[in-house]
Amino acid sequence: MQTRCASQSTQFCETCLQRHPRRLDARIDLIAERYARSTTPWVVGYSGGKDSSAVLKLVYEALLRVPSRPSRVYVAYCDTGVEIPIIREQVRMTFARLRAEARSDGVPITIKIAEPKIEDRYFVKVIGRGYPPPTNKFRWCTDRLRIHPIKRLLSSRRAQGATVVVGTRFGESPERDRVLEEHAQGTDRFCFRQSGNTAVTLFAPIVDFEVTDVWKVLMTVQRPNAVDGRRVLKIYRDAGAECPVVRDEHGTPCGAGRFGCWTCTVVRKDQAVTSLVAQGYSEMRPLLLFRDWLAQVRDQRSARCGIRRNGTVGLGPLTIGTRMEALRRLQAAERDSGMSLISGEEIVAIRRLWDNDRTSGRYFE
Ligand code: SF4
């Protein structure tokens, strides 16, 4: 039983780093053993957060230890289209370096980026279709933006029977612990069933790690160099936030204390973006202002149609006028921040939805 480091979270002390040096080694061996026995592909879920970065390091080290590597390892990332831009940029840079490093090591890694369908993208739903920005009661976003894209990727022919390696840990929240216990697979303390998909085995090699163990992996396991533990630490310190991976659609919002979507209105205040702005990432300020405007306009009666899409009277979609104003503000935020926030494909889809609503005449105002 290990003692919790008094310094907690993104703080860690030298004692933590030196504690149980052989434990990490044994865990890498365990991963290597399981990979060597496996005849199906592996899919490593990666978000750029600390837990998935630590898992990727352990898996990579394990791959370097096995004599032959017949099964392909996919590193899967979900790009919702509204990821915090500096985190997304960091992930893209990591992938570019990881591809080159894996190629030169002869490690069979392929990177897969999952994206929501065009009709499910955040801005197509809110600005195009007039969905109110999500709330805790009407959280329409998590499955569309984060869960379905990954499920689609896992149901592809290549991922059939895959072992999905995740950075889930006990102790993150009572709800997460309950789900983990419910999905435990027999006596194997590292394997879990995935709800609704019996073809997939979840392998959680750091399920028993404390947060200090995770930082220890990031600071002491060198390979792949592409996953830079110190860079991950800096982002955590600047954003004062936790990892955004969503593993349970009924769980707490991924924006709560995590790197969620920069548009997230499920949380009262966006901690990560607010903290980044305070730390000097001033280019993020226009994004924060836009997000705050979305949260405000959602609750204004005058911004919503008086009829719902099912024909009943009540707070309906955002009016076309509000949606147009949202697009204007979003494009202004794009100009002011110098960041690309919406794609041309999304704008086309939005205009098509406006035309449909104009033709029907019901959701104009
Ligand atoms: S971060 Fe917020 S907006 Fe994004 S999927 Fe999670 S709950 Fe929804």
mmCIF file of C-alpha atoms and ligand atoms in Angstrom:
data_model
loop_
_atom_site.group_PDB
_atom_site.id
_atom_site.type_symbol
_atom_site.label_atom_id
_atom_site.label_comp_id
_atom_site.label_asym_id
_atom_site.label_seq_id
_atom_site.Cartn_x
_atom_site.Cartn_y
_atom_site.Cartn_z
ATOM 1 C CA MET A 1 0.000 0.000 0.000
ATOM 2 C CA GLN A 2 1.575 3.234 -0.975
ATOM 3 C CA THR A 3 1.367 6.482 0.931
ATOM 4 C CA ARG A 4 -0.201 9.413 -0.851
ATOM 5 C CA CYS A 5 2.221 12.228 -1.581
ATOM 6 C CA ALA A 6 1.434 15.221 0.599
ATOM 7 C CA SER A 7 2.108 17.553 -2.285
ATOM 8 C CA GLN A 8 -0.705 16.038 -4.474
ATOM 9 C CA SER A 9 -1.809 16.569 -8.070
ATOM 10 C CA THR A 10 0.653 18.328 -10.361
ATOM 11 C CA GLN A 11 3.089 18.823 -7.477
ATOM 12 C CA PHE A 12 5.368 15.890 -6.849
ATOM 13 C CA CYS A 13 8.421 15.455 -4.702
ATOM 14 C CA GLU A 14 11.693 13.663 -5.299
ATOM 15 C CA THR A 15 10.656 10.995 -2.769
ATOM 16 C CA CYS A 16 7.652 10.190 -4.952
ATOM 17 C CA LEU A 17 9.833 9.824 -8.006
ATOM 18 C CA GLN A 18 12.235 7.501 -6.235
ATOM 19 C CA ARG A 19 9.625 5.378 -4.468
ATOM 20 C CA HIS A 20 9.178 1.809 -5.720
ATOM 21 C CA PRO A 21 11.514 2.148 -8.694
ATOM 22 C CA ARG A 22 10.983 -1.528 -9.525
ATOM 23 C CA ARG A 23 7.214 -1.245 -9.574
ATOM 24 C CA LEU A 24 7.183 0.609 -12.889
ATOM 25 C CA ASP A 25 9.591 -1.857 -14.360
ATOM 26 C CA ALA A 26 7.344 -4.744 -13.336
ATOM 27 C CA ARG A 27 4.332 -2.979 -14.843
ATOM 28 C CA ILE A 28 6.110 -2.504 -18.161
ATOM 29 C CA ASP A 29 6.969 -6.214 -18.135
ATOM 30 C CA LEU A 30 3.334 -7.076 -17.456
ATOM 31 C CA ILE A 31 2.220 -4.999 -20.472
ATOM 32 C CA ALA A 32 4.940 -6.577 -22.616
ATOM 33 C CA GLU A 33 3.827 -10.073 -21.568
ATOM 34 C CA ARG A 34 0.185 -9.343 -22.448
ATOM 35 C CA TYR A 35 1.117 -7.825 -25.776
ATOM 36 C CA ALA A 36 3.311 -10.808 -26.633
ATOM 37 C CA ARG A 37 0.374 -13.165 -25.931
ATOM 38 C CA SER A 38 -2.125 -11.063 -27.865
ATOM 39 C CA THR A 39 -3.157 -11.988 -31.402
ATOM 40 C CA THR A 40 -5.430 -9.009 -32.040
ATOM 41 C CA PRO A 41 -4.637 -5.293 -32.484
ATOM 42 C CA TRP A 42 -4.252 -2.934 -29.570
ATOM 43 C CA VAL A 43 -5.914 0.481 -29.422
ATOM 44 C CA VAL A 44 -4.420 2.971 -26.959
ATOM 45 C CA GLY A 45 -6.872 5.761 -26.072
ATOM 46 C CA TYR A 46 -4.998 9.059 -26.030
ATOM 47 C CA SER A 47 -6.208 12.546 -25.123
ATOM 48 C CA GLY A 48 -2.997 14.438 -24.390
ATOM 49 C CA GLY A 49 -3.845 14.339 -20.662
ATOM 50 C CA LYS A 50 -1.546 12.916 -18.002
ATOM 51 C CA ASP A 51 -3.106 9.451 -17.608
ATOM 52 C CA SER A 52 -3.238 8.575 -21.287
ATOM 53 C CA SER A 53 0.232 10.051 -21.820
ATOM 54 C CA ALA A 54 1.559 7.832 -19.027
ATOM 55 C CA VAL A 55 -0.130 4.773 -20.533
ATOM 56 C CA LEU A 56 1.331 5.539 -23.945
ATOM 57 C CA LYS A 57 4.809 5.745 -22.421
ATOM 58 C CA LEU A 58 4.403 2.413 -20.619
ATOM 59 C CA VAL A 59 3.035 0.673 -23.725
ATOM 60 C CA TYR A 60 5.830 2.056 -25.897
ATOM 61 C CA GLU A 61 8.496 0.902 -23.422
ATOM 62 C CA ALA A 62 6.806 -2.518 -23.333
ATOM 63 C CA LEU A 63 6.865 -2.710 -27.134
ATOM 64 C CA LEU A 64 10.590 -1.996 -27.094
ATOM 65 C CA ARG A 65 11.066 -4.966 -24.744
ATOM 66 C CA VAL A 66 9.287 -7.671 -26.772
ATOM 67 C CA PRO A 67 11.339 -9.645 -29.299
ATOM 68 C CA SER A 68 8.685 -9.505 -32.049
ATOM 69 C CA ARG A 69 5.729 -7.204 -32.593
ATOM 70 C CA PRO A 70 3.147 -8.869 -34.828
ATOM 71 C CA SER A 71 0.045 -6.978 -33.608
ATOM 72 C CA ARG A 72 -0.462 -3.392 -34.715
ATOM 73 C CA VAL A 73 -0.963 -0.742 -32.025
ATOM 74 C CA TYR A 74 -3.362 2.069 -32.868
ATOM 75 C CA VAL A 75 -3.173 5.295 -30.883
ATOM 76 C CA ALA A 76 -6.696 6.727 -30.971
ATOM 77 C CA TYR A 77 -7.475 10.389 -30.340
ATOM 78 C CA CYS A 78 -10.878 12.051 -30.552
ATOM 79 C CA ASP A 79 -10.808 15.530 -32.057
ATOM 80 C CA THR A 80 -14.222 16.992 -31.292
ATOM 81 C CA GLY A 81 -13.535 20.162 -33.291
ATOM 82 C CA VAL A 82 -13.847 22.211 -30.098
ATOM 83 C CA GLU A 83 -10.784 20.961 -28.236
ATOM 84 C CA ILE A 84 -8.823 23.684 -26.419
ATOM 85 C CA PRO A 85 -6.617 24.866 -29.304
ATOM 86 C CA ILE A 86 -3.283 24.791 -27.461
ATOM 87 C CA ILE A 87 -3.944 21.254 -26.210
ATOM 88 C CA ARG A 88 -4.975 20.159 -29.690
ATOM 89 C CA GLU A 89 -1.813 21.701 -31.094
ATOM 90 C CA GLN A 90 0.251 19.897 -28.496
ATOM 91 C CA VAL A 91 -1.375 16.575 -29.451
ATOM 92 C CA ARG A 92 -0.739 17.182 -33.168
ATOM 93 C CA MET A 93 2.933 17.939 -32.471
ATOM 94 C CA THR A 94 3.241 14.826 -30.312
ATOM 95 C CA PHE A 95 1.762 12.696 -33.112
ATOM 96 C CA ALA A 96 4.114 14.087 -35.753
ATOM 97 C CA ARG A 97 7.111 13.237 -33.553
ATOM 98 C CA LEU A 98 5.658 9.886 -32.486
ATOM 99 C CA ARG A 99 5.185 8.732 -36.084
ATOM 100 C CA ALA A 100 8.841 9.431 -36.862
ATOM 101 C CA GLU A 101 10.123 7.877 -33.621
ATOM 102 C CA ALA A 102 8.053 4.694 -34.017
ATOM 103 C CA ARG A 103 9.180 4.351 -37.629
ATOM 104 C CA SER A 104 12.831 4.587 -36.653
ATOM 105 C CA ASP A 105 12.362 2.099 -33.756
ATOM 106 C CA GLY A 106 10.381 -0.328 -35.931
ATOM 107 C CA VAL A 107 7.456 -0.097 -33.514
ATOM 108 C CA PRO A 108 4.131 -0.856 -35.311
ATOM 109 C CA ILE A 109 2.185 2.234 -34.192
ATOM 110 C CA THR A 110 -0.531 3.843 -36.303
ATOM 111 C CA ILE A 111 -2.270 7.043 -35.226
ATOM 112 C CA LYS A 112 -6.025 7.265 -35.708
ATOM 113 C CA ILE A 113 -7.966 10.480 -35.220
ATOM 114 C CA ALA A 114 -11.703 10.062 -34.650
ATOM 115 C CA GLU A 115 -14.028 12.989 -35.400
ATOM 116 C CA PRO A 116 -17.753 13.551 -34.935
ATOM 117 C CA LYS A 117 -19.909 13.306 -38.064
ATOM 118 C CA ILE A 118 -20.418 16.696 -39.683
ATOM 119 C CA GLU A 119 -24.067 16.832 -38.552
ATOM 120 C CA ASP A 120 -22.998 16.127 -34.960
ATOM 121 C CA ARG A 121 -20.318 18.827 -34.684
ATOM 122 C CA TYR A 122 -20.824 21.345 -31.903
ATOM 123 C CA PHE A 123 -21.266 24.433 -34.100
ATOM 124 C CA VAL A 124 -23.460 22.622 -36.632
ATOM 125 C CA LYS A 125 -25.774 21.631 -33.791
ATOM 126 C CA VAL A 126 -25.798 25.003 -31.995
ATOM 127 C CA ILE A 127 -25.385 27.563 -34.778
ATOM 128 C CA GLY A 128 -26.930 25.491 -37.574
ATOM 129 C CA ARG A 129 -29.754 23.577 -35.960
ATOM 130 C CA GLY A 130 -30.261 25.940 -33.006
ATOM 131 C CA TYR A 131 -29.592 23.452 -30.194
ATOM 132 C CA PRO A 132 -29.213 25.333 -26.923
ATOM 133 C CA PRO A 133 -25.599 25.180 -25.680
ATOM 134 C CA PRO A 134 -25.533 22.103 -23.411
ATOM 135 C CA THR A 135 -26.504 22.110 -19.753
ATOM 136 C CA ASN A 136 -26.273 19.384 -17.155
ATOM 137 C CA LYS A 137 -29.961 18.561 -17.789
ATOM 138 C CA PHE A 138 -29.694 18.642 -21.569
ATOM 139 C CA ARG A 139 -26.200 17.319 -22.179
ATOM 140 C CA TRP A 140 -26.608 16.318 -25.799
ATOM 141 C CA CYS A 141 -22.904 16.771 -26.544
ATOM 142 C CA THR A 142 -20.874 14.035 -24.822
ATOM 143 C CA ASP A 143 -22.060 11.064 -26.834
ATOM 144 C CA ARG A 144 -22.118 12.931 -30.158
ATOM 145 C CA LEU A 145 -18.752 14.661 -29.760
ATOM 146 C CA ARG A 146 -16.700 12.165 -27.789
ATOM 147 C CA ILE A 147 -18.270 8.735 -27.392
ATOM 148 C CA HIS A 148 -19.750 7.930 -30.807
ATOM 149 C CA PRO A 149 -16.610 8.830 -32.818
ATOM 150 C CA ILE A 150 -14.502 6.468 -30.700
ATOM 151 C CA LYS A 151 -17.176 3.745 -30.825
ATOM 152 C CA ARG A 152 -17.235 4.037 -34.632
ATOM 153 C CA LEU A 153 -13.476 3.695 -34.732
ATOM 154 C CA LEU A 154 -13.597 0.614 -32.503
ATOM 155 C CA SER A 155 -16.305 -1.015 -34.593
ATOM 156 C CA SER A 156 -14.209 -0.812 -37.758
ATOM 157 C CA ARG A 157 -13.077 -4.098 -39.259
ATOM 158 C CA ARG A 158 -9.428 -3.495 -38.354
ATOM 159 C CA ALA A 159 -10.244 -3.034 -34.657
ATOM 160 C CA GLN A 160 -12.284 -6.239 -34.386
ATOM 161 C CA GLY A 161 -11.512 -8.046 -31.119
ATOM 162 C CA ALA A 162 -9.084 -5.297 -30.148
ATOM 163 C CA THR A 163 -7.618 -4.820 -26.716
ATOM 164 C CA VAL A 164 -8.354 -1.207 -25.804
ATOM 165 C CA VAL A 165 -5.733 0.211 -23.473
ATOM 166 C CA VAL A 166 -7.054 3.016 -21.280
ATOM 167 C CA GLY A 167 -5.682 5.300 -18.565
ATOM 168 C CA THR A 168 -8.610 4.718 -16.213
ATOM 169 C CA ARG A 169 -7.698 4.664 -12.519
ATOM 170 C CA PHE A 170 -9.535 3.846 -9.326
ATOM 171 C CA GLY A 171 -9.978 6.817 -6.996
ATOM 172 C CA GLU A 172 -10.752 9.416 -9.674
ATOM 173 C CA SER A 173 -14.370 9.672 -8.479
ATOM 174 C CA PRO A 174 -16.810 7.442 -6.560
ATOM 175 C CA GLU A 175 -18.923 7.167 -9.728
ATOM 176 C CA ARG A 176 -15.945 6.035 -11.812
ATOM 177 C CA ASP A 177 -15.033 3.461 -9.140
ATOM 178 C CA ARG A 178 -18.568 2.082 -9.183
ATOM 179 C CA VAL A 179 -18.536 1.713 -12.983
ATOM 180 C CA LEU A 180 -15.121 0.035 -12.871
ATOM 181 C CA GLU A 181 -16.277 -2.449 -10.241
ATOM 182 C CA GLU A 182 -19.418 -3.244 -12.257
ATOM 183 C CA HIS A 183 -17.375 -3.899 -15.378
ATOM 184 C CA ALA A 184 -14.576 -5.925 -13.805
ATOM 185 C CA GLN A 185 -13.703 -9.040 -15.796
ATOM 186 C CA GLY A 186 -13.341 -12.035 -13.510
ATOM 187 C CA THR A 187 -10.239 -12.071 -11.365
ATOM 188 C CA ASP A 188 -8.074 -10.083 -13.760
ATOM 189 C CA ARG A 189 -7.652 -6.790 -11.945
ATOM 190 C CA PHE A 190 -6.517 -4.943 -15.064
ATOM 191 C CA CYS A 191 -9.284 -6.002 -17.485
ATOM 192 C CA PHE A 192 -12.817 -4.617 -17.829
ATOM 193 C CA ARG A 193 -15.771 -5.061 -20.156
ATOM 194 C CA GLN A 194 -16.884 -2.146 -22.277
ATOM 195 C CA SER A 195 -20.604 -1.422 -21.916
ATOM 196 C CA GLY A 196 -22.477 -2.346 -25.071
ATOM 197 C CA ASN A 197 -19.469 -3.909 -26.816
ATOM 198 C CA THR A 198 -18.524 -7.422 -25.769
ATOM 199 C CA ALA A 199 -16.014 -7.734 -28.637
ATOM 200 C CA VAL A 200 -13.696 -5.283 -26.904
ATOM 201 C CA THR A 201 -11.586 -5.892 -23.810
ATOM 202 C CA LEU A 202 -10.511 -2.859 -21.840
ATOM 203 C CA PHE A 203 -7.020 -3.170 -20.419
ATOM 204 C CA ALA A 204 -6.269 -0.571 -17.739
ATOM 205 C CA PRO A 205 -2.598 -1.019 -16.825
ATOM 206 C CA ILE A 206 -2.522 1.912 -14.384
ATOM 207 C CA VAL A 207 -5.875 1.191 -12.754
ATOM 208 C CA ASP A 208 -4.256 0.945 -9.305
ATOM 209 C CA PHE A 209 -1.940 3.956 -9.723
ATOM 210 C CA GLU A 210 -2.209 7.097 -7.672
ATOM 211 C CA VAL A 211 -1.746 10.458 -9.277
ATOM 212 C CA THR A 212 1.854 10.627 -8.060
ATOM 213 C CA ASP A 213 2.623 7.325 -9.829
ATOM 214 C CA VAL A 214 1.287 8.839 -13.026
ATOM 215 C CA TRP A 215 3.613 11.826 -12.742
ATOM 216 C CA LYS A 216 6.432 9.472 -11.882
ATOM 217 C CA VAL A 217 5.868 7.647 -15.197
ATOM 218 C CA LEU A 218 5.790 10.940 -17.074
ATOM 219 C CA MET A 219 8.983 12.202 -15.459
ATOM 220 C CA THR A 220 11.048 9.021 -15.436
ATOM 221 C CA VAL A 221 10.001 6.878 -18.398
ATOM 222 C CA GLN A 222 11.873 8.365 -21.293
ATOM 223 C CA ARG A 223 10.436 6.708 -24.395
ATOM 224 C CA PRO A 224 8.800 7.707 -26.574
ATOM 225 C CA ASN A 225 10.572 11.058 -26.464
ATOM 226 C CA ALA A 226 7.605 12.393 -28.449
ATOM 227 C CA VAL A 227 5.484 12.259 -25.292
ATOM 228 C CA ASP A 228 7.142 14.998 -23.285
ATOM 229 C CA GLY A 229 6.248 14.621 -19.604
ATOM 230 C CA ARG A 230 7.550 18.068 -18.695
ATOM 231 C CA ARG A 231 5.430 19.652 -21.404
ATOM 232 C CA VAL A 232 2.352 17.793 -20.078
ATOM 233 C CA LEU A 233 3.196 19.065 -16.594
ATOM 234 C CA LYS A 234 3.485 22.653 -17.833
ATOM 235 C CA ILE A 235 0.059 22.509 -19.474
ATOM 236 C CA TYR A 236 -1.443 21.093 -16.292
ATOM 237 C CA ARG A 237 0.132 23.830 -14.230
ATOM 238 C CA ASP A 238 -0.994 26.559 -16.638
ATOM 239 C CA ALA A 239 -4.497 25.215 -17.058
ATOM 240 C CA GLY A 240 -4.909 24.075 -13.447
ATOM 241 C CA ALA A 241 -7.039 21.279 -14.788
ATOM 242 C CA GLU A 242 -7.450 17.555 -15.079
ATOM 243 C CA CYS A 243 -7.611 15.217 -18.015
ATOM 244 C CA PRO A 244 -10.668 15.295 -20.331
ATOM 245 C CA VAL A 245 -11.108 11.655 -21.297
ATOM 246 C CA VAL A 246 -14.742 10.666 -21.205
ATOM 247 C CA ARG A 247 -15.284 7.059 -20.434
ATOM 248 C CA ASP A 248 -18.867 7.080 -19.305
ATOM 249 C CA GLU A 249 -21.648 8.989 -21.008
ATOM 250 C CA HIS A 250 -23.679 9.070 -17.787
ATOM 251 C CA GLY A 251 -20.804 10.397 -15.715
ATOM 252 C CA THR A 252 -19.946 13.931 -14.736
ATOM 253 C CA PRO A 253 -19.422 16.433 -17.550
ATOM 254 C CA CYS A 254 -16.003 16.193 -19.109
ATOM 255 C CA GLY A 255 -15.654 19.935 -18.644
ATOM 256 C CA ALA A 256 -15.790 19.708 -14.854
ATOM 257 C CA GLY A 257 -12.230 20.196 -13.668
ATOM 258 C CA ARG A 258 -10.890 18.740 -16.911
ATOM 259 C CA PHE A 259 -9.726 19.839 -20.311
ATOM 260 C CA GLY A 260 -13.087 19.643 -21.992
ATOM 261 C CA CYS A 261 -14.361 21.510 -25.034
ATOM 262 C CA TRP A 262 -13.467 25.189 -24.960
ATOM 263 C CA THR A 263 -17.161 25.935 -25.628
ATOM 264 C CA CYS A 264 -18.367 23.876 -22.656
ATOM 265 C CA THR A 265 -21.357 25.501 -20.961
ATOM 266 C CA VAL A 266 -22.164 22.511 -18.763
ATOM 267 C CA VAL A 267 -19.784 23.884 -16.168
ATOM 268 C CA ARG A 268 -20.556 27.275 -14.635
ATOM 269 C CA LYS A 269 -17.049 28.561 -15.287
ATOM 270 C CA ASP A 270 -14.450 27.186 -17.658
ATOM 271 C CA GLN A 271 -11.539 26.630 -15.260
ATOM 272 C CA ALA A 272 -8.981 25.496 -17.805
ATOM 273 C CA VAL A 273 -9.411 28.341 -20.315
ATOM 274 C CA THR A 274 -9.771 30.951 -17.553
ATOM 275 C CA SER A 275 -6.569 29.723 -15.988
ATOM 276 C CA LEU A 276 -4.730 29.674 -19.332
ATOM 277 C CA VAL A 277 -5.743 33.306 -19.957
ATOM 278 C CA ALA A 278 -4.520 34.225 -16.454
ATOM 279 C CA GLN A 279 -1.218 32.460 -17.203
ATOM 280 C CA GLY A 280 -0.624 34.698 -20.199
ATOM 281 C CA TYR A 281 -2.275 32.836 -23.094
ATOM 282 C CA SER A 282 -4.086 36.043 -23.999
ATOM 283 C CA GLU A 283 -5.033 34.698 -27.456
ATOM 284 C CA MET A 284 -7.547 32.504 -25.619
ATOM 285 C CA ARG A 285 -9.492 35.492 -24.246
ATOM 286 C CA PRO A 286 -11.809 35.891 -27.303
ATOM 287 C CA LEU A 287 -12.704 32.197 -26.949
ATOM 288 C CA LEU A 288 -13.585 32.672 -23.309
ATOM 289 C CA LEU A 289 -15.776 35.695 -24.132
ATOM 290 C CA PHE A 290 -17.579 33.732 -26.845
ATOM 291 C CA ARG A 291 -18.170 30.804 -24.501
ATOM 292 C CA ASP A 292 -19.545 33.153 -21.820
ATOM 293 C CA TRP A 293 -21.876 34.746 -24.379
ATOM 294 C CA LEU A 294 -23.181 31.292 -25.371
ATOM 295 C CA ALA A 295 -23.908 30.458 -21.719
ATOM 296 C CA GLN A 296 -25.775 33.729 -21.310
ATOM 297 C CA VAL A 297 -27.827 33.671 -24.506
ATOM 298 C CA ARG A 298 -28.992 30.104 -23.875
ATOM 299 C CA ASP A 299 -31.211 31.284 -21.022
ATOM 300 C CA GLN A 300 -32.726 34.321 -22.754
ATOM 301 C CA ARG A 301 -36.314 33.780 -23.892
ATOM 302 C CA SER A 302 -35.911 36.302 -26.689
ATOM 303 C CA ALA A 303 -33.042 34.243 -28.124
ATOM 304 C CA ARG A 304 -35.219 31.118 -28.441
ATOM 305 C CA CYS A 305 -38.159 30.190 -30.684
ATOM 306 C CA GLY A 306 -41.511 29.836 -28.949
ATOM 307 C CA ILE A 307 -42.154 26.411 -30.436
ATOM 308 C CA ARG A 308 -40.128 23.229 -30.038
ATOM 309 C CA ARG A 309 -39.105 21.004 -32.930
ATOM 310 C CA ASN A 310 -41.704 18.437 -31.859
ATOM 311 C CA GLY A 311 -44.376 21.099 -32.424
ATOM 312 C CA THR A 312 -45.226 21.766 -28.782
ATOM 313 C CA VAL A 313 -45.246 25.268 -27.350
ATOM 314 C CA GLY A 314 -42.249 26.091 -25.145
ATOM 315 C CA LEU A 315 -38.590 27.101 -25.286
ATOM 316 C CA GLY A 316 -37.501 25.903 -28.702
ATOM 317 C CA PRO A 317 -34.326 26.179 -30.784
ATOM 318 C CA LEU A 318 -32.225 29.339 -30.896
ATOM 319 C CA THR A 319 -33.812 31.760 -33.361
ATOM 320 C CA ILE A 320 -32.160 32.227 -36.743
ATOM 321 C CA GLY A 321 -31.203 35.751 -35.625
ATOM 322 C CA THR A 322 -29.373 34.354 -32.568
ATOM 323 C CA ARG A 323 -27.658 31.707 -34.671
ATOM 324 C CA MET A 324 -26.482 34.344 -37.161
ATOM 325 C CA GLU A 325 -25.197 36.465 -34.305
ATOM 326 C CA ALA A 326 -23.393 33.399 -32.904
ATOM 327 C CA LEU A 327 -21.633 32.806 -36.233
ATOM 328 C CA ARG A 328 -20.688 36.473 -36.478
ATOM 329 C CA ARG A 329 -19.235 36.406 -32.952
ATOM 330 C CA LEU A 330 -17.418 33.136 -33.560
ATOM 331 C CA GLN A 331 -15.784 34.495 -36.702
ATOM 332 C CA ALA A 332 -14.809 37.652 -34.792
ATOM 333 C CA ALA A 333 -13.225 35.426 -32.096
ATOM 334 C CA GLU A 334 -11.358 33.634 -34.872
ATOM 335 C CA ARG A 335 -9.975 36.917 -36.184
ATOM 336 C CA ASP A 336 -9.090 38.264 -32.734
ATOM 337 C CA SER A 337 -7.397 35.077 -31.539
ATOM 338 C CA GLY A 338 -5.713 34.212 -34.826
ATOM 339 C CA MET A 339 -6.933 30.630 -34.345
ATOM 340 C CA SER A 340 -9.001 28.507 -36.687
ATOM 341 C CA LEU A 341 -12.208 27.721 -34.780
ATOM 342 C CA ILE A 342 -14.693 26.491 -37.396
ATOM 343 C CA SER A 343 -14.188 24.652 -40.691
ATOM 344 C CA GLY A 344 -15.562 25.618 -44.112
ATOM 345 C CA GLU A 345 -17.442 22.295 -44.194
ATOM 346 C CA GLU A 346 -19.223 23.223 -40.952
ATOM 347 C CA ILE A 347 -20.195 26.646 -42.301
ATOM 348 C CA VAL A 348 -21.718 25.023 -45.407
ATOM 349 C CA ALA A 349 -23.700 22.600 -43.199
ATOM 350 C CA ILE A 350 -24.866 25.507 -41.009
ATOM 351 C CA ARG A 351 -26.128 27.550 -43.974
ATOM 352 C CA ARG A 352 -27.977 24.526 -45.336
ATOM 353 C CA LEU A 353 -29.760 24.105 -41.990
ATOM 354 C CA TRP A 354 -30.679 27.809 -41.923
ATOM 355 C CA ASP A 355 -32.179 27.448 -45.421
ATOM 356 C CA ASN A 356 -34.260 24.478 -44.256
ATOM 357 C CA ASP A 357 -35.597 26.454 -41.308
ATOM 358 C CA ARG A 358 -36.295 29.490 -43.456
ATOM 359 C CA THR A 359 -38.254 27.311 -45.888
ATOM 360 C CA SER A 360 -40.306 25.746 -43.104
ATOM 361 C CA GLY A 361 -40.926 29.247 -41.687
ATOM 362 C CA ARG A 362 -41.313 27.877 -38.162
ATOM 363 C CA TYR A 363 -37.902 28.430 -36.616
ATOM 364 C CA PHE A 364 -37.082 31.816 -37.968
ATOM 365 C CA GLU A 365 -37.790 33.761 -34.807
HETATM 366 S S1 SF4 B 1 -16.592 19.165 -22.405
HETATM 367 FE FE1 SF4 B 1 -18.635 19.963 -21.995
HETATM 368 S S2 SF4 B 1 -19.424 20.487 -24.050
HETATM 369 FE FE2 SF4 B 1 -17.681 19.104 -24.354
HETATM 370 S S3 SF4 B 1 -18.611 17.066 -24.519
HETATM 371 FE FE3 SF4 B 1 -17.975 17.397 -22.375
HETATM 372 S S4 SF4 B 1 -19.835 18.179 -21.322
HETATM 373 FE FE4 SF4 B 1 -20.109 18.412 -23.529
#
